CSV table of C-alpha atoms and ligand atoms in Angstrom, one decimal:
chain,number,residue,atom,x,y,z
A,1,MET,CA,0.0,0.0,0.0
A,2,VAL,CA,1.5,3.3,-1.1
A,3,ALA,CA,1.2,6.1,1.4
A,4,SER,CA,-0.1,9.3,0.1
A,5,SER,CA,3.0,11.1,-1.0
A,6,ASN,CA,1.6,14.4,0.2
A,7,GLN,CA,1.8,13.2,3.8
A,8,LEU,CA,5.5,12.5,3.6
A,9,ILE,CA,8.2,14.8,4.6
A,10,ARG,CA,9.6,17.3,2.1
A,11,PRO,CA,13.3,18.2,2.0
A,12,THR,CA,14.8,21.0,4.0
A,13,ASP,CA,17.0,23.4,2.1
A,14,GLN,CA,20.1,21.6,3.5
A,15,GLN,CA,18.8,18.2,2.4
A,16,TRP,CA,18.0,19.6,-1.0
A,17,GLN,CA,21.5,21.0,-1.3
A,18,ALA,CA,23.0,17.6,-0.4
A,19,ILE,CA,20.9,15.9,-3.1
A,20,VAL,CA,21.9,18.5,-5.7
A,21,ALA,CA,25.6,18.1,-4.8
A,22,ASN,CA,25.4,14.3,-4.6
A,23,ASP,CA,26.9,14.8,-1.2
A,24,ARG,CA,28.3,11.5,0.1
A,25,GLN,CA,28.6,12.9,3.6
A,26,ALA,CA,24.8,13.0,3.8
A,27,ASP,CA,24.5,9.2,3.1
A,28,ASP,CA,23.1,7.3,6.0
A,29,GLN,CA,21.7,10.5,7.4
A,30,PHE,CA,18.6,10.4,5.2
A,31,TRP,CA,17.2,8.8,2.1
A,32,TYR,CA,15.0,10.4,-0.5
A,33,GLY,CA,12.1,9.0,-2.6
A,34,VAL,CA,10.9,10.5,-5.8
A,35,THR,CA,7.1,10.6,-6.1
A,36,SER,CA,7.1,10.7,-9.9
A,37,THR,CA,9.0,7.4,-10.2
A,38,LEU,CA,8.5,5.8,-6.8
A,39,ILE,CA,12.2,5.1,-6.6
A,40,PHE,CA,14.3,6.0,-3.6
A,41,CYS,CA,18.0,6.9,-3.4
A,42,ARG,CA,20.9,7.8,-1.2
A,43,PRO,CA,21.7,11.6,-1.3
A,44,SER,CA,25.0,10.9,-3.2
A,45,CYS,CA,23.2,9.1,-6.0
A,46,ALA,CA,24.4,10.5,-9.4
A,47,SER,CA,21.1,9.8,-11.2
A,48,ARG,CA,19.3,12.7,-12.8
A,49,LEU,CA,18.3,15.3,-10.3
A,50,PRO,CA,14.5,15.1,-9.7
A,51,LYS,CA,12.3,18.1,-9.3
A,52,ARG,CA,12.4,19.3,-5.7
A,53,GLU,CA,8.6,19.1,-5.3
A,54,HIS,CA,8.8,15.3,-6.1
A,55,ILE,CA,11.2,14.6,-3.3
A,56,ARG,CA,10.2,13.0,0.0
A,57,ILE,CA,12.6,12.4,2.8
A,58,PHE,CA,13.0,9.2,4.9
A,59,ALA,CA,15.0,8.6,8.0
A,60,ASP,CA,15.9,5.0,6.9
A,61,PRO,CA,15.5,2.8,3.9
A,62,ASN,CA,12.8,0.6,5.6
A,63,ALA,CA,10.6,3.7,5.9
A,64,ALA,CA,10.9,4.3,2.2
A,65,LEU,CA,10.1,0.7,1.4
A,66,ALA,CA,7.1,0.8,3.7
A,67,ALA,CA,5.9,3.9,1.9
A,68,GLY,CA,5.9,1.9,-1.4
A,69,PHE,CA,9.2,3.2,-2.9
A,70,ARG,CA,11.6,0.8,-4.7
A,71,PRO,CA,15.3,1.0,-4.2
A,72,CYS,CA,17.3,2.6,-7.0
A,73,LYS,CA,19.4,0.1,-8.9
A,74,ARG,CA,22.2,2.7,-9.3
A,75,CYS,CA,22.9,3.7,-5.7
A,76,ARG,CA,21.5,0.6,-4.1
A,77,PRO,CA,20.2,2.4,-1.0
A,78,THR,CA,19.4,-0.8,0.9
A,79,ALA,CA,22.9,-2.1,0.6
A,80,GLU,CA,25.4,-1.5,3.3
A,81,LEU,CA,27.3,1.7,3.0
A,82,VAL,CA,30.6,0.9,1.4
A,83,SER,CA,33.6,1.7,3.5
A,84,ASN,CA,36.1,4.3,2.3
A,85,GLN,CA,38.7,1.6,1.7
A,86,THR,CA,36.3,-0.2,-0.6
A,87,TRP,CA,35.3,3.0,-2.2
A,88,VAL,CA,39.0,3.8,-3.0
A,89,LEU,CA,39.3,0.4,-4.7
A,90,GLU,CA,36.2,1.2,-6.7
A,91,ILE,CA,37.7,4.5,-7.8
A,92,ASP,CA,40.9,2.7,-8.8
A,93,GLN,CA,38.9,0.2,-10.9
A,94,VAL,CA,37.2,3.1,-12.7
A,95,LEU,CA,40.6,4.7,-13.3
A,96,GLN,CA,42.2,1.5,-14.5
A,97,HIS,CA,39.3,0.8,-17.0
A,98,HIS,CA,38.6,4.3,-18.2
A,99,TYR,CA,42.0,6.0,-18.1
A,100,ALA,CA,41.9,6.4,-21.9
A,101,GLU,CA,38.7,8.4,-21.8
A,102,LYS,CA,38.2,12.0,-20.9
A,103,LEU,CA,38.0,11.5,-17.2
A,104,ASP,CA,37.9,14.6,-15.1
A,105,LEU,CA,37.1,14.7,-11.4
A,106,ASN,CA,33.5,15.6,-12.2
A,107,GLU,CA,33.0,12.5,-14.4
A,108,LEU,CA,34.8,10.3,-11.9
A,109,ALA,CA,32.7,11.6,-9.1
A,110,LYS,CA,29.5,10.7,-11.1
A,111,GLN,CA,30.8,7.2,-11.8
A,112,VAL,CA,31.5,6.4,-8.2
A,113,HIS,CA,28.6,8.3,-6.7
A,114,GLY,CA,30.2,10.9,-4.6
A,115,SER,CA,30.8,14.7,-4.5
A,116,GLU,CA,34.1,15.9,-6.1
A,117,SER,CA,35.5,17.4,-3.0
A,118,TYR,CA,34.7,14.4,-0.8
A,119,LEU,CA,36.1,12.1,-3.4
A,120,ARG,CA,39.4,14.0,-3.6
A,121,HIS,CA,39.6,14.3,0.2
A,122,VAL,CA,39.0,10.6,0.9
A,123,TYR,CA,41.2,9.4,-2.0
A,124,GLN,CA,44.1,11.5,-1.0
A,125,GLN,CA,43.8,10.6,2.7
A,126,LEU,CA,43.9,6.9,2.0
A,127,THR,CA,46.4,6.8,-0.9
A,128,GLY,CA,48.5,9.9,-0.5
A,129,GLN,CA,47.7,10.8,-4.1
A,130,THR,CA,44.9,12.8,-5.7
A,131,PRO,CA,42.8,10.9,-8.2
A,132,GLN,CA,44.3,13.1,-10.9
A,133,GLN,CA,47.8,12.1,-9.9
A,134,LYS,CA,46.8,8.4,-9.9
A,135,LEU,CA,45.2,8.8,-13.4
A,136,THR,CA,48.4,10.4,-14.7
A,137,GLN,CA,50.5,7.6,-13.2
A,138,ILE,CA,48.3,5.0,-14.9
A,139,ARG,CA,48.5,6.8,-18.2
A,140,LEU,CA,52.3,7.1,-18.0
A,141,GLU,CA,52.8,3.5,-17.1
A,142,ARG,CA,50.6,2.4,-20.1
A,143,ALA,CA,52.4,4.9,-22.4
A,144,GLN,CA,55.8,3.5,-21.3
A,145,LEU,CA,54.7,0.0,-22.1
A,146,LEU,CA,53.4,1.0,-25.5
A,147,LEU,CA,56.5,2.9,-26.3
A,148,ALA,CA,58.7,-0.1,-25.4
A,149,THR,CA,56.7,-2.8,-27.1
A,150,THR,CA,54.9,-1.3,-30.1
A,151,ASN,CA,55.7,0.7,-33.2
A,152,SER,CA,52.8,3.1,-32.8
A,153,THR,CA,53.6,6.8,-33.3
A,154,ILE,CA,54.0,9.1,-30.3
A,155,ALA,CA,50.8,10.9,-31.1
A,156,SER,CA,48.9,7.6,-31.4
A,157,ILE,CA,50.2,6.4,-28.1
A,158,GLY,CA,49.3,9.7,-26.4
A,159,ARG,CA,45.7,9.3,-27.8
A,160,GLN,CA,45.5,5.6,-26.6
A,161,VAL,CA,46.3,6.6,-23.1
A,162,GLY,CA,43.9,9.5,-22.9
A,163,TRP,CA,46.0,12.5,-24.0
A,164,ALA,CA,44.7,13.6,-27.3
A,165,ASN,CA,47.1,16.6,-27.6
A,166,PRO,CA,50.6,15.2,-28.5
A,167,ALA,CA,52.3,18.3,-27.2
A,168,TYR,CA,50.7,17.9,-23.8
A,169,PHE,CA,51.5,14.2,-23.8
A,170,ILE,CA,55.2,14.9,-24.5
A,171,LYS,CA,55.3,17.7,-22.0
A,172,ILE,CA,53.9,15.7,-19.1
A,173,PHE,CA,55.9,12.6,-20.0
A,174,ARG,CA,59.1,14.6,-19.9
A,175,GLN,CA,58.1,16.3,-16.7
A,176,GLN,CA,57.4,13.0,-14.9
A,177,ILE,CA,59.8,10.5,-16.5
A,178,GLY,CA,62.7,12.9,-17.3
A,179,LEU,CA,62.9,11.8,-20.9
A,180,THR,CA,60.8,12.6,-24.0
A,181,PRO,CA,58.7,9.7,-25.2
A,182,ARG,CA,61.1,9.4,-28.2
A,183,GLN,CA,64.1,9.3,-25.9
A,184,TYR,CA,62.4,6.8,-23.7
A,185,ARG,CA,61.7,4.5,-26.8
A,186,GLN,CA,65.4,4.8,-27.9
A,187,GLN,CA,66.5,2.8,-24.9
A,188,PHE,CA,64.6,-0.2,-26.2
A,189,LEU,CA,65.7,0.2,-29.8
A,190,SER,CA,69.4,0.3,-29.2
A,191,VAL,CA,71.5,-2.9,-29.6
B,1,ZN,ZN1,19.9,6.2,-6.7
């Protein structure tokens, strides 16, 4: 039996802001249902932002279920909250699989269902690196492998690891590795 959605609690400004920002820090503090879809989510869910008038607030997932809402498949609001350690592993998985794509912090945050600032904070706290530094490291390792083991052009390798601009690829490679990509490749060609 679905409770009349008008009787349910509407979001405060603060709750609304947390939903707008996909604020992971608000997770486990409240859950929100959307009356137009009858689906409920965690505040951090990166699904399309519903209209504010369609949002109803719940103190726990069971209350949302009791009111006739179904859990979102994307943020799985009835699952246990993932620990930060698990979350970092999840972030690494996304970086390892999608390093070749345009992957800025905003896109990453969407994929792992968190806010940008919280993502950067937690990731750096647990790994000592920012997600961007980790992404650069993955790309450089991949580029080194391709330089050493293929005949692809420098520009093509740059593109394959996610740097479409060859000048930028060469610059960052040289900064981090201390050699240009061409010089790096030379080491494997000699003898
Ligand atoms: Zn959701």
